[in-house]
PDB file of C-alpha atoms in Angstrom:
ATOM      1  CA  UNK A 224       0.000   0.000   0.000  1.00 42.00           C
ATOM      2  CA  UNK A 225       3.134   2.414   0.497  1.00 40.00           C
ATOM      3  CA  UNK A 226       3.653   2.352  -3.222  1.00 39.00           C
ATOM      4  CA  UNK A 227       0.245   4.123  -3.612  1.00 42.00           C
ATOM      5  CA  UNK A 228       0.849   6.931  -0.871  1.00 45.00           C
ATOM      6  CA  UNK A 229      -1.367   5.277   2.278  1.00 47.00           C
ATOM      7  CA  UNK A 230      -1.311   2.813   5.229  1.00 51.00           C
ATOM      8  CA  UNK A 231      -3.161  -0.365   4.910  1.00 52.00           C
ATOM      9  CA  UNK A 232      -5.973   1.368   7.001  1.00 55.00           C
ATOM     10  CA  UNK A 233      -6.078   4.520   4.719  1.00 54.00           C
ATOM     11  CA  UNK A 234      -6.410   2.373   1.711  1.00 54.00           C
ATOM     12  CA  UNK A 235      -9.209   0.366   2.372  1.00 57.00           C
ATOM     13  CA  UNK A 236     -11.100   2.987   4.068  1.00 61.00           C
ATOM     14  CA  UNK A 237     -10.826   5.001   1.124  1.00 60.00           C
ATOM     15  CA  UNK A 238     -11.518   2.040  -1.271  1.00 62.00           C
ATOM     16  CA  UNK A 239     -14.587   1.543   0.275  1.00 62.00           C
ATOM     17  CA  UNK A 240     -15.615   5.186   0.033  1.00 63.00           C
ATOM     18  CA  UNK A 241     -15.080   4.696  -3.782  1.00 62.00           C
ATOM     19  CA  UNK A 242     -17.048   1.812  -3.790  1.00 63.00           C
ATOM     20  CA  UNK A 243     -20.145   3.624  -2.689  1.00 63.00           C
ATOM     21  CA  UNK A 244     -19.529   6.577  -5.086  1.00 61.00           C
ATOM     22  CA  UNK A 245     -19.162   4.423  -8.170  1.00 62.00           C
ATOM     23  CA  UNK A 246     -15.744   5.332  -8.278  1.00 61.00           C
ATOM     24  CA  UNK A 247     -13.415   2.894  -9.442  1.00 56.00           C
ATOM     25  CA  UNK A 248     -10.191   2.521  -7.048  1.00 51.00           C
ATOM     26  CA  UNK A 249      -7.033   0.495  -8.063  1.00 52.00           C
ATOM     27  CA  UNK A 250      -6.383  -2.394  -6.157  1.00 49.00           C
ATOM     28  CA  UNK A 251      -2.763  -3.068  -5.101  1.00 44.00           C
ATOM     29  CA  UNK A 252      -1.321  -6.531  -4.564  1.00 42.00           C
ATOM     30  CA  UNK A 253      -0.277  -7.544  -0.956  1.00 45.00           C
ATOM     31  CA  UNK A 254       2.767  -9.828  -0.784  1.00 44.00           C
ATOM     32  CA  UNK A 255       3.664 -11.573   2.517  1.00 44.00           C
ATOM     33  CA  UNK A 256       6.579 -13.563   3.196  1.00 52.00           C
ATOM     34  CA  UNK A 257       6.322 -14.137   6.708  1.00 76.00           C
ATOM     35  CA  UNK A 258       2.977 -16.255   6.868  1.00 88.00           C
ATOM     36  CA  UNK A 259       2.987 -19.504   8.962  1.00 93.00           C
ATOM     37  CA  UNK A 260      -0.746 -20.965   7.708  1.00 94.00           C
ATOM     38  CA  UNK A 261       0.486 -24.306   9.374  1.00 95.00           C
ATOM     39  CA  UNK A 262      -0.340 -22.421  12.782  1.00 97.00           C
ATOM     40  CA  UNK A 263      -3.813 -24.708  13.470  1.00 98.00           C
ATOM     41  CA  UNK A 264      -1.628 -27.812  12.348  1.00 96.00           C
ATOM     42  CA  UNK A 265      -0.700 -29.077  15.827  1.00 96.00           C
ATOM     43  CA  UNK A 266      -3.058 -27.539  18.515  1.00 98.00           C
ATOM     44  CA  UNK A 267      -0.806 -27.569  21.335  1.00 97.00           C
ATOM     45  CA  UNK A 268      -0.741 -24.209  23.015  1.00 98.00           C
ATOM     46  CA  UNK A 269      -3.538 -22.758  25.272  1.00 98.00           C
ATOM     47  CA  UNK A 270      -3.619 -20.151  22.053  1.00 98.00           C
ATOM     48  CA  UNK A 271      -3.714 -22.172  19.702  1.00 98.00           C
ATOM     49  CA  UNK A 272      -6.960 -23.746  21.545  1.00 98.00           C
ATOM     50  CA  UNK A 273      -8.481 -20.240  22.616  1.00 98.00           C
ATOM     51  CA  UNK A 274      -8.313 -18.814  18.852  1.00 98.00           C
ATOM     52  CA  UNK A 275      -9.887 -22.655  17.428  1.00 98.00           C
ATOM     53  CA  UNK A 276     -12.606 -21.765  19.428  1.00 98.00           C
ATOM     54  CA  UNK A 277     -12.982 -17.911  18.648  1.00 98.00           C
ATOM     55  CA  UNK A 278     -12.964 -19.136  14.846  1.00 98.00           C
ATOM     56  CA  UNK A 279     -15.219 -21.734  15.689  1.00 98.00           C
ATOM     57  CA  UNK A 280     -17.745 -18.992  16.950  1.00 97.00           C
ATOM     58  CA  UNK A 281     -16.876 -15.689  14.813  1.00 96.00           C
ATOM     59  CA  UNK A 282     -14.434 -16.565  12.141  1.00 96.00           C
ATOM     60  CA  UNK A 283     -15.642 -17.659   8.531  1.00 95.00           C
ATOM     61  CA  UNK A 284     -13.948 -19.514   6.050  1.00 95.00           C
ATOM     62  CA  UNK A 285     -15.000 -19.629   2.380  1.00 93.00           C
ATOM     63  CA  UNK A 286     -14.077 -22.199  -0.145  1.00 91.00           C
ATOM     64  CA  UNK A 287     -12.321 -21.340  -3.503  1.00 82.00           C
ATOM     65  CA  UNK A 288     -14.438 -19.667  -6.049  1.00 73.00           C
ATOM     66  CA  UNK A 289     -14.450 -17.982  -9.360  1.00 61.00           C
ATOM     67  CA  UNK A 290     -11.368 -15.184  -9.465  1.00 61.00           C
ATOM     68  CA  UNK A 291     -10.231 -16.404  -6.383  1.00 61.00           C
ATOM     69  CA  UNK A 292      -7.026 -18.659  -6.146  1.00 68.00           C
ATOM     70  CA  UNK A 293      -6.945 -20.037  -2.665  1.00 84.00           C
ATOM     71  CA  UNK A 294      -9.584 -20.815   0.069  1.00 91.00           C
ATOM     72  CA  UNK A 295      -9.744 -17.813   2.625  1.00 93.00           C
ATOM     73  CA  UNK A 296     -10.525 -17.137   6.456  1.00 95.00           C
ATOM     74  CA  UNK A 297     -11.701 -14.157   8.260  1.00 95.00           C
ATOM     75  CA  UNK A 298     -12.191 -12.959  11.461  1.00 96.00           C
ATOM     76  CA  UNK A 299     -14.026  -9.548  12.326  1.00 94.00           C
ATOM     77  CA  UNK A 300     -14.795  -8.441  15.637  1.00 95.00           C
ATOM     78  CA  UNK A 301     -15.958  -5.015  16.874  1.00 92.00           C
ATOM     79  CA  UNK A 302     -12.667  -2.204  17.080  1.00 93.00           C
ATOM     80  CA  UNK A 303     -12.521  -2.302  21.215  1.00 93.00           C
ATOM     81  CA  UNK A 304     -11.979  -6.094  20.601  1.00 95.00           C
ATOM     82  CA  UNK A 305      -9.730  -5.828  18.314  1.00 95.00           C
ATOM     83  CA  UNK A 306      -6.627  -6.887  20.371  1.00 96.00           C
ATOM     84  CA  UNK A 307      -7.560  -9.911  19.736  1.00 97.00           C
ATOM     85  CA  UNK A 308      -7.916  -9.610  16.131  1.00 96.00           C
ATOM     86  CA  UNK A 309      -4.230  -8.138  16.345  1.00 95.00           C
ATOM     87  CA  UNK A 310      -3.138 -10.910  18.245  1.00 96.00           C
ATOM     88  CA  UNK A 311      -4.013 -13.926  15.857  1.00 97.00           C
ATOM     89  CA  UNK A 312      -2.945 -12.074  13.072  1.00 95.00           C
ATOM     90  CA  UNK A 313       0.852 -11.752  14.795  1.00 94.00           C
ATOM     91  CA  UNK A 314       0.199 -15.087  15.122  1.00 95.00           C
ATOM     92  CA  UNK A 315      -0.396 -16.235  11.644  1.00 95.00           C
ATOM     93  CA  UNK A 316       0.492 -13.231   9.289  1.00 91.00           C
ATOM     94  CA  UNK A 317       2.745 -10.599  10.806  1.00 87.00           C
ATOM     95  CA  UNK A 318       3.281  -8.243   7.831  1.00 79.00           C
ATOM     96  CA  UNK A 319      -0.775  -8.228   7.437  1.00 80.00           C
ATOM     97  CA  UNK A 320      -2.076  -6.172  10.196  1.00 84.00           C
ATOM     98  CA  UNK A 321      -5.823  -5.902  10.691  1.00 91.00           C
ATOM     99  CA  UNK A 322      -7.896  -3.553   8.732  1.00 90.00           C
ATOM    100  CA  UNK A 323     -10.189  -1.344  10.474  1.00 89.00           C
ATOM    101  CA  UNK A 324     -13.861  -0.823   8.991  1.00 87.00           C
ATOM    102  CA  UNK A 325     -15.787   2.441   9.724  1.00 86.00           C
ATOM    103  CA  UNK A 326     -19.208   1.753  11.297  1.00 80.00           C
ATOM    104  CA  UNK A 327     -21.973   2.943   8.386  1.00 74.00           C
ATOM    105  CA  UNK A 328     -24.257   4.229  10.703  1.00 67.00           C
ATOM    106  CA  UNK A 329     -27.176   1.355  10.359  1.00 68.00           C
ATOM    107  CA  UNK A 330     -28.459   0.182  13.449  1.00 55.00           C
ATOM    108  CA  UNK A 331     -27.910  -3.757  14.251  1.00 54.00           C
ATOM    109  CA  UNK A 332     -30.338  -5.584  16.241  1.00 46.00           C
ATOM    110  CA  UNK A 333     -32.065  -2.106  17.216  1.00 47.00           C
ATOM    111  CA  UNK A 334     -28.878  -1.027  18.731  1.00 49.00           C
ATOM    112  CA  UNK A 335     -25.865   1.742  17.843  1.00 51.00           C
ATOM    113  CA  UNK A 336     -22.636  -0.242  16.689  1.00 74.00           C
ATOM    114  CA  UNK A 337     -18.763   0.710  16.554  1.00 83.00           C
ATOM    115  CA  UNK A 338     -16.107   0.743  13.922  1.00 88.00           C
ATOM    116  CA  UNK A 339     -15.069  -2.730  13.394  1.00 91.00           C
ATOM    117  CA  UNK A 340     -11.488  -4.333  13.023  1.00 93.00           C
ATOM    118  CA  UNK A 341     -10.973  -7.631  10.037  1.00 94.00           C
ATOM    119  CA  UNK A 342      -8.156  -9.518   9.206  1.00 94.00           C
ATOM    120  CA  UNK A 343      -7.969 -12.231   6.052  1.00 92.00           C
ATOM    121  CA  UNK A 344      -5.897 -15.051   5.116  1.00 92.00           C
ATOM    122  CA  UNK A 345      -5.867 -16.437   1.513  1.00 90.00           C
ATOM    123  CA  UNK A 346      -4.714 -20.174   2.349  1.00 91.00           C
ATOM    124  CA  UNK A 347      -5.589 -23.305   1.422  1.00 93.00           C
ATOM    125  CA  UNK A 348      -3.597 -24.879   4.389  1.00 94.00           C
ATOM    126  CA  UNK A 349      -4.955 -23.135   6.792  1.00 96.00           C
ATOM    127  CA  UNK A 350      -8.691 -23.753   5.826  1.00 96.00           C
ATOM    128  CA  UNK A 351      -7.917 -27.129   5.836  1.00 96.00           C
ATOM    129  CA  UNK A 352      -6.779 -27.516   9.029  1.00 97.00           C
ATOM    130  CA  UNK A 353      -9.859 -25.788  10.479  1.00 97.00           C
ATOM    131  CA  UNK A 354     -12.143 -28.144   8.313  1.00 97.00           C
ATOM    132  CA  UNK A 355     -10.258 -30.816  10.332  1.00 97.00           C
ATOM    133  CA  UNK A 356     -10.227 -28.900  13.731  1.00 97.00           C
ATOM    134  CA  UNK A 357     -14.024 -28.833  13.270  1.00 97.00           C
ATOM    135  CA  UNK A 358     -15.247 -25.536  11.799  1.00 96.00           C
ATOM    136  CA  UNK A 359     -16.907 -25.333   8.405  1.00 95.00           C
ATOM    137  CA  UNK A 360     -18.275 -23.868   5.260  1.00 95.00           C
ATOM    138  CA  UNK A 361     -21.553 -21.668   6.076  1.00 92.00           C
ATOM    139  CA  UNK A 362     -21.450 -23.352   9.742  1.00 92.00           C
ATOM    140  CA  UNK A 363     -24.689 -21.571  10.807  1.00 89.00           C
ATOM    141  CA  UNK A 364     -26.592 -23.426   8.658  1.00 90.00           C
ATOM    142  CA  UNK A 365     -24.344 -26.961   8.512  1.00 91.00           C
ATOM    143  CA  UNK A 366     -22.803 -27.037  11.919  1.00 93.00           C
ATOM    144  CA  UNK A 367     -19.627 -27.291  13.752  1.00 96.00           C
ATOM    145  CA  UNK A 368     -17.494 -30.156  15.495  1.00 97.00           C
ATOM    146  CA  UNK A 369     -16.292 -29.895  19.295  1.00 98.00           C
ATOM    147  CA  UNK A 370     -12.508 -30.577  18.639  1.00 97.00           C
ATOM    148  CA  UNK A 371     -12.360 -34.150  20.512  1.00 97.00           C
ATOM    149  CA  UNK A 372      -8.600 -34.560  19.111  1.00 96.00           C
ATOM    150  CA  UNK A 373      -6.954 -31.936  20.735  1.00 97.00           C
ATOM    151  CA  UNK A 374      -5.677 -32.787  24.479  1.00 97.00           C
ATOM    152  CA  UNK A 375      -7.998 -32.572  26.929  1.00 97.00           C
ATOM    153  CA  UNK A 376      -6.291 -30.361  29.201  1.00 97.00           C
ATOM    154  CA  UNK A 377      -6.602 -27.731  26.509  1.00 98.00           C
ATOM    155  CA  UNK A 378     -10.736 -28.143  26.016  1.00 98.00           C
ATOM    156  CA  UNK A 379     -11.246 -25.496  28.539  1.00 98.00           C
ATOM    157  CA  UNK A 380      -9.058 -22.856  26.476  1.00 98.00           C
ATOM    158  CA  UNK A 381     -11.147 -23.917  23.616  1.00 98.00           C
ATOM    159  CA  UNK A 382     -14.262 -23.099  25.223  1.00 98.00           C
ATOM    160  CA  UNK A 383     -13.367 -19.711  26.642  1.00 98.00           C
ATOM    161  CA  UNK A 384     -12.444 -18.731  22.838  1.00 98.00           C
ATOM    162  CA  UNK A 385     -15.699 -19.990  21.749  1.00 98.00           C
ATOM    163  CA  UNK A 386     -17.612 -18.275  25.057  1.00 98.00           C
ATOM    164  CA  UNK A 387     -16.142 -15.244  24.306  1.00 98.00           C
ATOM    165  CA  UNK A 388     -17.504 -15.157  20.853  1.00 97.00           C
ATOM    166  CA  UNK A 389     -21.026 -16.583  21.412  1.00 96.00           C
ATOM    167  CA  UNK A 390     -21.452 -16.381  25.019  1.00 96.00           C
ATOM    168  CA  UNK A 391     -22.641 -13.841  27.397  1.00 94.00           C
ATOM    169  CA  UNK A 392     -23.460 -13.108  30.650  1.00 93.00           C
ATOM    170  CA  UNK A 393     -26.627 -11.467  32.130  1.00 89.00           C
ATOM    171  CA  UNK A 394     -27.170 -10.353  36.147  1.00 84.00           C
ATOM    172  CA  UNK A 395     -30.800  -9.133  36.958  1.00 81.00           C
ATOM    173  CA  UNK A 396     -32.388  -8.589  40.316  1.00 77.00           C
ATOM    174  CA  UNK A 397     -34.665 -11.853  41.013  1.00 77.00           C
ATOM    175  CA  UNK A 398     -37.819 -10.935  43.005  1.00 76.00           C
ATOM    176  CA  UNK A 399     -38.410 -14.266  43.981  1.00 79.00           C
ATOM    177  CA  UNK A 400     -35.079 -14.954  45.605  1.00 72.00           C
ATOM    178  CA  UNK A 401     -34.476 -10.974  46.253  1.00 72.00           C
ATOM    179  CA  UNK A 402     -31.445 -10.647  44.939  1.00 78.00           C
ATOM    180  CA  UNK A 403     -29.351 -10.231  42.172  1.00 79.00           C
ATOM    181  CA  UNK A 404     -28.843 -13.751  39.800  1.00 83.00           C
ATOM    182  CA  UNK A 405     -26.175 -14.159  37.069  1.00 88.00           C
ATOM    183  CA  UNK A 406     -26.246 -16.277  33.623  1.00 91.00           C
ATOM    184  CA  UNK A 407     -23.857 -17.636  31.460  1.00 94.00           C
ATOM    185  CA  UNK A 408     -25.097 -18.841  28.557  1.00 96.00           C
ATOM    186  CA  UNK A 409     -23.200 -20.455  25.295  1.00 97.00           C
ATOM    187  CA  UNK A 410     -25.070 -20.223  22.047  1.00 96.00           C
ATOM    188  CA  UNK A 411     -25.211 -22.105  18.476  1.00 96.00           C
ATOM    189  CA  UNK A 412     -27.160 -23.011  15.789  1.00 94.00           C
ATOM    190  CA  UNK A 413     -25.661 -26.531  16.851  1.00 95.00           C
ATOM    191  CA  UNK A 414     -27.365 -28.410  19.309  1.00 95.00           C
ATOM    192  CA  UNK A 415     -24.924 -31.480  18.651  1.00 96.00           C
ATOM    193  CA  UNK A 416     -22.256 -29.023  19.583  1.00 97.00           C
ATOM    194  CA  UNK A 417     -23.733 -27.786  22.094  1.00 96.00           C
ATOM    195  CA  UNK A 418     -24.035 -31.092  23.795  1.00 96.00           C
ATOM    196  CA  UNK A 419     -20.876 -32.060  23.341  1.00 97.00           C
ATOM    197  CA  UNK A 420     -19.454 -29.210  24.937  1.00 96.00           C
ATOM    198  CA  UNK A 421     -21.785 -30.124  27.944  1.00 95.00           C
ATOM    199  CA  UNK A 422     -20.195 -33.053  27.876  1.00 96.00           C
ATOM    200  CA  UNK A 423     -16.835 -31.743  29.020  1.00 96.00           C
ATOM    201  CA  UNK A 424     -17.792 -29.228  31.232  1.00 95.00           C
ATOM    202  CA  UNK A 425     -17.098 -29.641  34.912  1.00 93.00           C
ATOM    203  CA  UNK A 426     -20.283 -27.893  35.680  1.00 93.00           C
ATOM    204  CA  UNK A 427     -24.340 -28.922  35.361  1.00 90.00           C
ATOM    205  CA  UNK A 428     -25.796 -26.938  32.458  1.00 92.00           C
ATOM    206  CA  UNK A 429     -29.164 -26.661  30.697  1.00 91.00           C
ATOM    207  CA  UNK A 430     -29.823 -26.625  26.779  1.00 92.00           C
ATOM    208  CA  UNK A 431     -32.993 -25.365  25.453  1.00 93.00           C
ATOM    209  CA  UNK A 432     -34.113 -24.128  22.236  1.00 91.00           C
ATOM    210  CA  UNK A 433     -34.297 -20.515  21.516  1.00 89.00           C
ATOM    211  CA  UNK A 434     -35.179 -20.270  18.163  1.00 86.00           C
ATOM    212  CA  UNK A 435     -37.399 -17.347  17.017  1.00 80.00           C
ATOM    213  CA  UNK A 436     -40.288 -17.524  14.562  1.00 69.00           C
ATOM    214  CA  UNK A 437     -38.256 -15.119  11.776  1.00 72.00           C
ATOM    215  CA  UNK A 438     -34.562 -16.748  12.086  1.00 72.00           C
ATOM    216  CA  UNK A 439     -33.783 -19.018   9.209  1.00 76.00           C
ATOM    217  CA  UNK A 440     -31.992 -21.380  11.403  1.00 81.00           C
ATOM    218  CA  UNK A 441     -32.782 -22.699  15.188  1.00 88.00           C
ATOM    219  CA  UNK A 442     -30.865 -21.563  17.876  1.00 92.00           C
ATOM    220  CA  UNK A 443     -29.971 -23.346  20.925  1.00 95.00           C
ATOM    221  CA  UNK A 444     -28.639 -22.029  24.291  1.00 95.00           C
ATOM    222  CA  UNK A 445     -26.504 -23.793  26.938  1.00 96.00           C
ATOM    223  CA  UNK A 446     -26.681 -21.866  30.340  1.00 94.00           C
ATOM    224  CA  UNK A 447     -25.454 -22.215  33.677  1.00 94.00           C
ATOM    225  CA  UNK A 448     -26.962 -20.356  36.602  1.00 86.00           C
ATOM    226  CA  UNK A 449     -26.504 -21.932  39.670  1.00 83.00           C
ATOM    227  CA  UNK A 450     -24.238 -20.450  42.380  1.00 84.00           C
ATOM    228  CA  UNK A 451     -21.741 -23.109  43.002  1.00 87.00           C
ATOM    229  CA  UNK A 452     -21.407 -23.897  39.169  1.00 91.00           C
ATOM    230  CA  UNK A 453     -21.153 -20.187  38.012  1.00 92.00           C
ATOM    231  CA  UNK A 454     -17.999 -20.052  40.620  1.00 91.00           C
ATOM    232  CA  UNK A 455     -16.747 -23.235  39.343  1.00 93.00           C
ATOM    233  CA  UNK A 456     -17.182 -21.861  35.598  1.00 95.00           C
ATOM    234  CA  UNK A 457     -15.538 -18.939  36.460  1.00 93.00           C
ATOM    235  CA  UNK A 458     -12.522 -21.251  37.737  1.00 94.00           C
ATOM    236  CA  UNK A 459     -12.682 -23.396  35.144  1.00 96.00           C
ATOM    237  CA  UNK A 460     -12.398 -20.828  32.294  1.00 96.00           C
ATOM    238  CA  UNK A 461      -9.707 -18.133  33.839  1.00 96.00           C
ATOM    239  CA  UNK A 462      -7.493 -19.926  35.758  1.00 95.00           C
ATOM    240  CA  UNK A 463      -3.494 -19.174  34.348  1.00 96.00           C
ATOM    241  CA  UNK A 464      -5.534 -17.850  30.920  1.00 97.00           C
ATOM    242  CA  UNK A 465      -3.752 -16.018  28.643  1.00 96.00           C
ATOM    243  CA  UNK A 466      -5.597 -14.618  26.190  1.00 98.00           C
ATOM    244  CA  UNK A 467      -9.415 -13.705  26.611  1.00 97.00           C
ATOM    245  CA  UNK A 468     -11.818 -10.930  26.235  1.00 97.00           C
ATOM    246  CA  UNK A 469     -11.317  -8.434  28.690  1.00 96.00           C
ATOM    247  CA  UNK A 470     -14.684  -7.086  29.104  1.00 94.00           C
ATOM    248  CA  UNK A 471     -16.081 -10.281  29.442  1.00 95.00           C
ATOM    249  CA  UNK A 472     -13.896 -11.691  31.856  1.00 94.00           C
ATOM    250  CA  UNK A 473     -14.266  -8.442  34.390  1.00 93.00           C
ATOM    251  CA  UNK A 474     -18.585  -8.965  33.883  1.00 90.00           C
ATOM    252  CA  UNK A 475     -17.770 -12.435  35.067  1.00 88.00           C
ATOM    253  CA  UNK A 476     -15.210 -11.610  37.924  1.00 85.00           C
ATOM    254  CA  UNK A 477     -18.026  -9.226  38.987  1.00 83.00           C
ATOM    255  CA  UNK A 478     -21.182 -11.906  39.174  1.00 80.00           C
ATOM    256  CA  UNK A 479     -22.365 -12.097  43.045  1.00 67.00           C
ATOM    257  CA  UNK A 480     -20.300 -15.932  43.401  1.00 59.00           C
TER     258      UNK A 480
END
């Protein structure tokens, strides 16, 4: 991007500007020589098991199509999360930082949303391995794989990446027991998933279906709500962690446990 005057950053955001004027903006080949797609090849660092599951939840990978030489993954999370975004990509491709979206002003859900941060990899390597690790093509509609192959001691890494992805955790005041009660629920499209990652929690959960009448796909929810389990949960996903969303780690180091 030097050779055309901007930073990575300036050059996409004013690529898509041009886009939406009709305006026709030259595109500049990006050469890396620093990748390592075999990164997901041997899942053997907590990492390595954290970002599986963070893909597994909020990445994408496509497969090769038409003007497109190699299978691709992405990963795009909201800008005050990007560390994370920033983090796989020193992982995996060093000389590609992140690109940061502007928000376009359209309301999500009913709610206000933030610039955004992306990152790509073109590899067919790399999407292979995930296929193998368990994610895949269009996987809110086909489905994902709980990662049974990698050690077990590494699982709970796993699930923090996914939890921090498509997890959340919600404290209201209960009138019935007069005070204030946490949950932390885990969400997919994939009830199979879902109850394999049950499975290998140390905690008692719950899995109903939450699936409303205008979504294309169902939508399950695995929750856990009970004192003793939300404190071992808590435990279970933090303890000697090294990577993991702040924000949601300080909601859960502030449930009443």
């Amino acid at each position: 991007c030097n050779s055309v005057g901007y930073t990575r950053n300036q050059y996409y955001i004013r690529r898509k500007i041009a886009k939406r004027q009709g305006i026709e903006f030259e595109r500049v080949k990006q050469v890396n020589s620093q990748n390592n797609y075999a990164w997901f090849r041997s899942i053997d660092t907590q990492d390595k098991a954290y970002f599986l599951g963070l893909l597994a939840a909020d990445g994408c990978i496509t497969p090769e199509v038409e003007g497109h030489s190699s299978k691709k993954l992405s990963l795009k999370l909201k800008a005050s999360d990007g560390y994370l975004v920033e983090k796989l990509c020193s992982y995996i491709s060093p000389e590609r930082e992140p690109i940061t979206v502007p928000y376009d002003g359209e309301k999500k859900f009913g709610y206000d949303c933030e610039d955004s941060v992306i990152w790509r990899a073109n590899s067919d390597m790399l999407v292979e391995d995930l296929l193998n690790l368990g994610l895949n093509y269009r996987k809110s509609y086909t489905g994902i794989a709980f990662p049974y192959s990698i050690d077990k001691d590494l699982y709970r890494h796993y699930i923090r990446g996914y939890f921090d992805g498509n997890g959340y955790i919600s404290v209201s005041y209960s009138k019935r027991d007069e005070k204030d009660v946490a949950v932390v629920a885990i969400l997919s499209t994939d009830k199979i998933f879902l109850k394999d990652l049950e499975s290998v929690l140390p905690v008692s959960s719950t899995i109903v279906d939450v699936t409303k009448s205008d979504r294309e796909t169902s939508l399950f929810k695995l929750y856990v709500k009970r004192h003793w389990g939300l404190k071992m949960l808590k435990y279970y996903l933090y303890t000697d962690a090294d990577t993991f969303l702040h924000r949601k780690k300080e909601k859960f180091k502030a449930i009443p446990c």
